[in-house]
PDB file of C-alpha atoms in Angstrom:
ATOM      1  CA  ALA A 209     146.540  69.890 157.466  1.00 59.00           C
ATOM      2  CA  GLN A 210     147.333  73.114 155.751  1.00 66.00           C
ATOM      3  CA  LYS A 211     144.852  75.046 153.710  1.00 75.00           C
ATOM      4  CA  ILE A 212     145.952  77.492 151.045  1.00 81.00           C
ATOM      5  CA  THR A 213     143.463  79.918 149.627  1.00 78.00           C
ATOM      6  CA  GLN A 214     143.894  81.576 146.269  1.00 82.00           C
ATOM      7  CA  THR A 215     140.422  82.874 145.552  1.00 76.00           C
ATOM      8  CA  GLN A 216     141.047  84.941 142.459  1.00 76.00           C
ATOM      9  CA  PRO A 217     140.089  82.568 139.648  1.00 75.00           C
ATOM     10  CA  GLY A 218     141.439  84.736 136.900  1.00 89.00           C
ATOM     11  CA  MET A 219     143.191  88.052 136.835  1.00 91.00           C
ATOM     12  CA  PHE A 220     143.717  90.472 133.988  1.00 94.00           C
ATOM     13  CA  VAL A 221     146.237  93.271 133.870  1.00 95.00           C
ATOM     14  CA  GLN A 222     147.300  95.737 131.243  1.00 96.00           C
ATOM     15  CA  GLU A 223     150.882  95.469 130.067  1.00 97.00           C
ATOM     16  CA  LYS A 224     153.270  97.662 132.085  1.00 97.00           C
ATOM     17  CA  GLU A 225     150.870  97.949 135.007  1.00 97.00           C
ATOM     18  CA  ALA A 226     151.285  96.338 138.439  1.00 97.00           C
ATOM     19  CA  VAL A 227     149.144  93.478 139.699  1.00 96.00           C
ATOM     20  CA  THR A 228     148.661  91.829 143.093  1.00 95.00           C
ATOM     21  CA  LEU A 229     147.925  88.122 143.431  1.00 95.00           C
ATOM     22  CA  ASP A 230     146.415  87.097 146.762  1.00 92.00           C
ATOM     23  CA  CYS A 231     147.358  84.146 148.939  1.00 91.00           C
ATOM     24  CA  THR A 232     146.199  83.249 152.429  1.00 87.00           C
ATOM     25  CA  TYR A 233     147.035  80.098 154.310  1.00 84.00           C
ATOM     26  CA  ASP A 234     145.977  78.297 157.417  1.00 80.00           C
ATOM     27  CA  THR A 235     148.702  76.627 159.404  1.00 70.00           C
ATOM     28  CA  SER A 236     149.389  76.224 163.080  1.00 68.00           C
ATOM     29  CA  ASP A 237     153.100  75.910 162.489  1.00 65.00           C
ATOM     30  CA  GLN A 238     155.011  78.875 163.850  1.00 60.00           C
ATOM     31  CA  SER A 239     158.038  78.488 161.676  1.00 59.00           C
ATOM     32  CA  TYR A 240     157.573  78.423 157.939  1.00 72.00           C
ATOM     33  CA  GLY A 241     158.543  79.993 154.719  1.00 81.00           C
ATOM     34  CA  LEU A 242     156.444  80.725 151.699  1.00 86.00           C
ATOM     35  CA  PHE A 243     157.181  80.235 148.038  1.00 90.00           C
ATOM     36  CA  TRP A 244     155.602  81.633 144.906  1.00 94.00           C
ATOM     37  CA  TYR A 245     155.929  79.746 141.645  1.00 95.00           C
ATOM     38  CA  LYS A 246     154.899  80.572 138.089  1.00 96.00           C
ATOM     39  CA  GLN A 247     153.636  77.893 135.713  1.00 95.00           C
ATOM     40  CA  PRO A 248     153.364  78.921 132.054  1.00 94.00           C
ATOM     41  CA  SER A 249     151.444  76.847 129.550  1.00 91.00           C
ATOM     42  CA  SER A 250     154.552  74.719 128.969  1.00 88.00           C
ATOM     43  CA  GLY A 251     153.959  73.225 132.435  1.00 88.00           C
ATOM     44  CA  GLU A 252     157.274  73.887 134.150  1.00 89.00           C
ATOM     45  CA  MET A 253     157.125  75.289 137.683  1.00 92.00           C
ATOM     46  CA  ILE A 254     159.394  78.320 137.862  1.00 93.00           C
ATOM     47  CA  PHE A 255     160.574  79.570 141.243  1.00 91.00           C
ATOM     48  CA  LEU A 256     159.885  83.284 141.687  1.00 94.00           C
ATOM     49  CA  ILE A 257     160.412  84.354 145.268  1.00 93.00           C
ATOM     50  CA  TYR A 258     160.710  83.081 148.833  1.00 90.00           C
ATOM     51  CA  GLN A 259     159.798  84.698 152.148  1.00 88.00           C
ATOM     52  CA  GLY A 260     161.215  83.325 155.375  1.00 83.00           C
ATOM     53  CA  SER A 261     158.929  83.475 158.381  1.00 77.00           C
ATOM     54  CA  TYR A 262     161.422  85.439 160.437  1.00 79.00           C
ATOM     55  CA  ASP A 263     162.442  87.826 157.686  1.00 80.00           C
ATOM     56  CA  GLU A 264     161.618  91.291 158.924  1.00 79.00           C
ATOM     57  CA  GLN A 265     161.478  92.834 155.490  1.00 87.00           C
ATOM     58  CA  ASN A 266     159.285  91.800 152.623  1.00 89.00           C
ATOM     59  CA  ALA A 267     161.139  89.770 150.019  1.00 90.00           C
ATOM     60  CA  THR A 268     161.861  91.320 146.650  1.00 91.00           C
ATOM     61  CA  GLU A 269     163.280  89.764 143.518  1.00 91.00           C
ATOM     62  CA  GLY A 270     163.428  91.982 140.469  1.00 94.00           C
ATOM     63  CA  ARG A 271     159.856  92.836 139.456  1.00 96.00           C
ATOM     64  CA  TYR A 272     158.445  90.513 142.109  1.00 96.00           C
ATOM     65  CA  SER A 273     157.800  91.477 145.704  1.00 95.00           C
ATOM     66  CA  LEU A 274     155.820  89.997 148.557  1.00 93.00           C
ATOM     67  CA  ASN A 275     153.362  91.790 150.791  1.00 90.00           C
ATOM     68  CA  PHE A 276     153.830  89.486 153.767  1.00 86.00           C
ATOM     69  CA  GLN A 277     151.520  89.883 156.742  1.00 85.00           C
ATOM     70  CA  LYS A 278     152.379  87.058 159.097  1.00 80.00           C
ATOM     71  CA  ALA A 279     149.672  87.794 161.655  1.00 81.00           C
ATOM     72  CA  ARG A 280     147.029  87.643 158.941  1.00 84.00           C
ATOM     73  CA  LYS A 281     148.710  84.623 157.316  1.00 83.00           C
ATOM     74  CA  SER A 282     148.740  86.443 154.044  1.00 86.00           C
ATOM     75  CA  ALA A 283     151.508  86.639 151.450  1.00 88.00           C
ATOM     76  CA  ASN A 284     150.419  88.485 148.347  1.00 93.00           C
ATOM     77  CA  LEU A 285     152.640  88.608 145.280  1.00 95.00           C
ATOM     78  CA  VAL A 286     153.072  91.955 143.573  1.00 96.00           C
ATOM     79  CA  ILE A 287     154.296  91.980 139.983  1.00 97.00           C
ATOM     80  CA  SER A 288     155.354  95.384 138.799  1.00 96.00           C
ATOM     81  CA  ALA A 289     155.542  96.523 135.179  1.00 96.00           C
ATOM     82  CA  SER A 290     153.689  93.464 133.829  1.00 97.00           C
ATOM     83  CA  GLN A 291     154.973  91.882 130.652  1.00 97.00           C
ATOM     84  CA  LEU A 292     153.177  89.664 128.152  1.00 97.00           C
ATOM     85  CA  GLY A 293     155.408  86.788 129.277  1.00 96.00           C
ATOM     86  CA  ASP A 294     153.945  87.044 132.761  1.00 97.00           C
ATOM     87  CA  SER A 295     150.749  85.400 131.518  1.00 97.00           C
ATOM     88  CA  ALA A 296     150.679  82.109 133.421  1.00 97.00           C
ATOM     89  CA  MET A 297     149.327  80.290 136.466  1.00 96.00           C
ATOM     90  CA  TYR A 298     150.735  81.455 139.799  1.00 96.00           C
ATOM     91  CA  PHE A 299     150.905  79.261 142.877  1.00 95.00           C
ATOM     92  CA  CYS A 300     151.767  80.077 146.450  1.00 92.00           C
ATOM     93  CA  ALA A 301     153.050  77.326 148.706  1.00 90.00           C
ATOM     94  CA  PRO A 302     153.891  77.446 152.403  1.00 84.00           C
ATOM     95  CA  ASP A 303     156.732  75.269 153.528  1.00 76.00           C
ATOM     96  CA  THR A 304     156.138  74.078 157.073  1.00 66.00           C
ATOM     97  CA  GLY A 305     157.314  70.512 157.089  1.00 66.00           C
ATOM     98  CA  ALA A 306     160.595  69.331 158.431  1.00 70.00           C
ATOM     99  CA  ASN A 307     161.265  67.992 154.968  1.00 80.00           C
ATOM    100  CA  SER A 308     160.352  71.274 153.274  1.00 80.00           C
ATOM    101  CA  LYS A 309     157.656  69.657 151.181  1.00 85.00           C
ATOM    102  CA  LEU A 310     155.353  72.192 149.613  1.00 87.00           C
ATOM    103  CA  THR A 311     151.568  72.385 149.774  1.00 86.00           C
ATOM    104  CA  PHE A 312     150.136  74.305 146.840  1.00 89.00           C
ATOM    105  CA  GLY A 313     146.907  76.203 146.400  1.00 84.00           C
ATOM    106  CA  LYS A 314     144.781  75.892 143.275  1.00 88.00           C
ATOM    107  CA  GLY A 315     146.590  78.771 141.674  1.00 92.00           C
ATOM    108  CA  ILE A 316     145.604  81.987 139.976  1.00 94.00           C
ATOM    109  CA  THR A 317     145.520  82.546 136.224  1.00 95.00           C
ATOM    110  CA  LEU A 318     147.063  85.845 135.185  1.00 96.00           C
ATOM    111  CA  SER A 319     146.525  87.225 131.708  1.00 96.00           C
ATOM    112  CA  VAL A 320     148.497  90.258 130.594  1.00 97.00           C
ATOM    113  CA  ARG A 321     146.790  92.332 127.908  1.00 96.00           C
ATOM    114  CA  PRO A 322     148.851  94.272 125.348  1.00 94.00           C
TER     115      PRO A 322
ATOM    116  CA  ASP B 193     171.875  72.452 131.149  1.00 53.00           C
ATOM    117  CA  THR B 194     172.331  72.326 134.912  1.00 71.00           C
ATOM    118  CA  GLY B 195     168.645  72.276 135.876  1.00 91.00           C
ATOM    119  CA  VAL B 196     166.401  69.396 136.881  1.00 95.00           C
ATOM    120  CA  SER B 197     165.647  67.066 133.988  1.00 96.00           C
ATOM    121  CA  GLN B 198     162.899  64.491 133.602  1.00 97.00           C
ATOM    122  CA  ASP B 199     162.405  61.715 131.115  1.00 97.00           C
ATOM    123  CA  PRO B 200     160.216  61.069 129.257  1.00 97.00           C
ATOM    124  CA  ARG B 201     158.379  64.353 128.828  1.00 95.00           C
ATOM    125  CA  HIS B 202     155.247  62.594 127.642  1.00 96.00           C
ATOM    126  CA  LYS B 203     154.006  59.060 128.096  1.00 98.00           C
ATOM    127  CA  ILE B 204     150.848  57.474 126.736  1.00 98.00           C
ATOM    128  CA  THR B 205     150.057  54.033 128.055  1.00 98.00           C
ATOM    129  CA  LYS B 206     147.172  51.636 128.186  1.00 97.00           C
ATOM    130  CA  ARG B 207     145.391  50.887 131.419  1.00 97.00           C
ATOM    131  CA  GLY B 208     147.051  48.062 133.277  1.00 97.00           C
ATOM    132  CA  GLN B 209     150.547  48.686 131.945  1.00 98.00           C
ATOM    133  CA  ASN B 210     153.524  49.647 134.090  1.00 98.00           C
ATOM    134  CA  VAL B 211     155.397  52.898 133.541  1.00 98.00           C
ATOM    135  CA  THR B 212     158.628  54.300 134.928  1.00 98.00           C
ATOM    136  CA  PHE B 213     159.739  57.917 135.024  1.00 98.00           C
ATOM    137  CA  ARG B 214     163.209  59.258 135.679  1.00 98.00           C
ATOM    138  CA  CYS B 215     164.335  62.455 137.372  1.00 98.00           C
ATOM    139  CA  ASP B 216     167.868  63.838 137.356  1.00 97.00           C
ATOM    140  CA  PRO B 217     168.201  66.543 140.014  1.00 96.00           C
ATOM    141  CA  ILE B 218     170.583  69.456 140.048  1.00 93.00           C
ATOM    142  CA  SER B 219     174.048  68.147 140.698  1.00 90.00           C
ATOM    143  CA  GLU B 220     174.909  67.889 144.406  1.00 85.00           C
ATOM    144  CA  HIS B 221     171.360  68.588 145.537  1.00 91.00           C
ATOM    145  CA  ASN B 222     170.646  66.124 148.302  1.00 92.00           C
ATOM    146  CA  ARG B 223     166.882  66.665 148.512  1.00 93.00           C
ATOM    147  CA  LEU B 224     164.524  65.275 145.884  1.00 96.00           C
ATOM    148  CA  TYR B 225     160.740  65.480 145.722  1.00 95.00           C
ATOM    149  CA  TRP B 226     158.043  63.988 143.531  1.00 97.00           C
ATOM    150  CA  TYR B 227     154.732  65.779 143.031  1.00 96.00           C
ATOM    151  CA  ARG B 228     151.650  65.023 140.961  1.00 96.00           C
ATOM    152  CA  GLN B 229     149.504  67.648 139.303  1.00 96.00           C
ATOM    153  CA  THR B 230     146.079  67.023 137.827  1.00 94.00           C
ATOM    154  CA  LEU B 231     144.219  69.433 135.590  1.00 90.00           C
ATOM    155  CA  GLY B 232     143.122  72.593 137.335  1.00 87.00           C
ATOM    156  CA  GLN B 233     144.939  71.818 140.566  1.00 90.00           C
ATOM    157  CA  GLY B 234     148.239  72.702 142.136  1.00 92.00           C
ATOM    158  CA  PRO B 235     150.916  70.049 142.502  1.00 94.00           C
ATOM    159  CA  GLU B 236     150.437  67.522 145.315  1.00 93.00           C
ATOM    160  CA  PHE B 237     153.327  66.061 147.239  1.00 93.00           C
ATOM    161  CA  LEU B 238     154.014  62.360 146.686  1.00 95.00           C
ATOM    162  CA  THR B 239     157.363  61.503 148.241  1.00 95.00           C
ATOM    163  CA  TYR B 240     160.669  62.907 149.483  1.00 94.00           C
ATOM    164  CA  PHE B 241     164.256  61.654 149.442  1.00 95.00           C
ATOM    165  CA  GLN B 242     167.212  62.895 151.423  1.00 93.00           C
ATOM    166  CA  ASN B 243     170.145  61.466 149.513  1.00 93.00           C
ATOM    167  CA  GLU B 244     169.170  57.819 148.944  1.00 94.00           C
ATOM    168  CA  ALA B 245     166.781  57.560 151.888  1.00 94.00           C
ATOM    169  CA  GLN B 246     163.048  57.875 151.262  1.00 95.00           C
ATOM    170  CA  LEU B 247     161.996  59.851 154.308  1.00 93.00           C
ATOM    171  CA  GLU B 248     158.382  60.676 153.622  1.00 92.00           C
ATOM    172  CA  LYS B 249     155.533  59.303 151.527  1.00 93.00           C
ATOM    173  CA  SER B 250     152.126  60.811 150.993  1.00 91.00           C
ATOM    174  CA  ARG B 251     148.941  58.831 151.472  1.00 88.00           C
ATOM    175  CA  LEU B 252     148.431  59.563 147.766  1.00 81.00           C
ATOM    176  CA  LEU B 253     151.222  57.104 147.046  1.00 85.00           C
ATOM    177  CA  SER B 254     149.289  53.845 146.811  1.00 89.00           C
ATOM    178  CA  ASP B 255     150.889  50.416 146.751  1.00 93.00           C
ATOM    179  CA  ARG B 256     151.031  50.620 142.963  1.00 96.00           C
ATOM    180  CA  PHE B 257     153.533  53.476 143.220  1.00 96.00           C
ATOM    181  CA  SER B 258     157.162  53.010 144.120  1.00 96.00           C
ATOM    182  CA  ALA B 259     160.044  55.442 144.056  1.00 97.00           C
ATOM    183  CA  GLU B 260     163.753  54.910 144.370  1.00 96.00           C
ATOM    184  CA  ARG B 261     166.908  56.937 144.500  1.00 96.00           C
ATOM    185  CA  PRO B 262     169.536  54.217 144.626  1.00 92.00           C
ATOM    186  CA  LYS B 263     172.744  56.223 144.730  1.00 87.00           C
ATOM    187  CA  GLY B 264     171.423  59.501 145.965  1.00 86.00           C
ATOM    188  CA  SER B 265     171.540  61.012 142.502  1.00 91.00           C
ATOM    189  CA  PHE B 266     168.769  60.299 139.971  1.00 96.00           C
ATOM    190  CA  SER B 267     165.391  58.961 141.037  1.00 97.00           C
ATOM    191  CA  THR B 268     162.757  56.778 139.407  1.00 98.00           C
ATOM    192  CA  LEU B 269     159.014  56.683 139.974  1.00 98.00           C
ATOM    193  CA  GLU B 270     157.226  53.531 138.876  1.00 97.00           C
ATOM    194  CA  ILE B 271     153.493  53.064 138.569  1.00 97.00           C
ATOM    195  CA  GLN B 272     152.265  49.516 138.258  1.00 97.00           C
ATOM    196  CA  ARG B 273     148.946  48.497 136.721  1.00 97.00           C
ATOM    197  CA  THR B 274     148.153  52.042 135.651  1.00 97.00           C
ATOM    198  CA  GLU B 275     144.614  53.352 135.971  1.00 96.00           C
ATOM    199  CA  GLN B 276     142.939  56.225 134.144  1.00 95.00           C
ATOM    200  CA  GLY B 277     143.018  58.199 137.379  1.00 95.00           C
ATOM    201  CA  ASP B 278     146.816  58.154 137.226  1.00 96.00           C
ATOM    202  CA  SER B 279     146.727  60.511 134.253  1.00 97.00           C
ATOM    203  CA  ALA B 280     148.517  63.622 135.436  1.00 96.00           C
ATOM    204  CA  MET B 281     151.709  65.633 135.247  1.00 96.00           C
ATOM    205  CA  TYR B 282     154.426  64.126 137.429  1.00 97.00           C
ATOM    206  CA  LEU B 283     156.872  66.737 138.634  1.00 97.00           C
ATOM    207  CA  CYS B 284     160.253  66.270 140.234  1.00 97.00           C
ATOM    208  CA  ALA B 285     161.999  68.930 142.298  1.00 95.00           C
ATOM    209  CA  SER B 286     165.397  69.076 143.916  1.00 94.00           C
ATOM    210  CA  GLY B 287     166.721  71.147 146.777  1.00 90.00           C
ATOM    211  CA  GLY B 288     170.178  71.982 148.010  1.00 81.00           C
ATOM    212  CA  GLN B 289     171.562  72.777 151.429  1.00 77.00           C
ATOM    213  CA  ALA B 290     169.476  75.927 151.778  1.00 78.00           C
ATOM    214  CA  TYR B 291     165.957  75.010 152.868  1.00 73.00           C
ATOM    215  CA  TYR B 292     164.446  77.665 150.628  1.00 75.00           C
ATOM    216  CA  GLU B 293     165.852  76.099 147.463  1.00 78.00           C
ATOM    217  CA  GLN B 294     163.425  73.902 145.562  1.00 87.00           C
ATOM    218  CA  TYR B 295     163.650  73.804 141.790  1.00 91.00           C
ATOM    219  CA  PHE B 296     161.314  71.866 139.545  1.00 94.00           C
ATOM    220  CA  GLY B 297     161.904  69.877 136.396  1.00 95.00           C
ATOM    221  CA  PRO B 298     159.743  70.163 133.276  1.00 94.00           C
ATOM    222  CA  GLY B 299     157.556  67.246 134.308  1.00 95.00           C
ATOM    223  CA  THR B 300     156.356  64.025 132.705  1.00 97.00           C
ATOM    224  CA  ARG B 301     152.821  64.125 131.384  1.00 96.00           C
ATOM    225  CA  LEU B 302     151.182  60.704 131.707  1.00 98.00           C
ATOM    226  CA  THR B 303     148.044  59.789 129.779  1.00 97.00           C
ATOM    227  CA  VAL B 304     146.411  56.459 130.565  1.00 97.00           C
ATOM    228  CA  THR B 305     143.953  55.323 127.903  1.00 96.00           C
TER     229      THR B 305
END
């Protein structure tokens, strides 16, 4: 079974500053990708960014980037230039199954202060 | 709107009643997933369809739960004899040919009283 660790219970960041959200995972599978999703108070899961296990460069998508350290099984999300609309829950989810089902951590609450 | 849609968005039911939820995936997406999310937790995988075939079911999916995707397009999730512990957000996601695509719908929030 996979174990996903998101230990930061709540994070605060000042608007326009950068913030890093931590994610570590425990899997014996050698081939996997990792997703990050955002869930605002409305409840919808919004896809942010994906890192393939064999991607040599860290994934970037607009203001989102991943600090992917495969050997440490760590894939931290960096949000640059935080906006008030970034306030939400953030989930990381490795994808190791043949069916690409996702296993989510408990998530991290991010609050952006004006 | 070309995203994943779910209906209803909210459902309140009494314990013991049956409920059915519908998910319409993104057009031409052949993969469809159901997840359940309880308060304070991340979503948990329930079941997976590749086209019309149900290829994987979680142990969370008790005998009271059944899911179908009859024509490989929309899917339904039925819960029979609902219990208070079934209260949760039920999320549907669809994926296309690329394995890294998985997009979620807005969810159906179920409250069992």
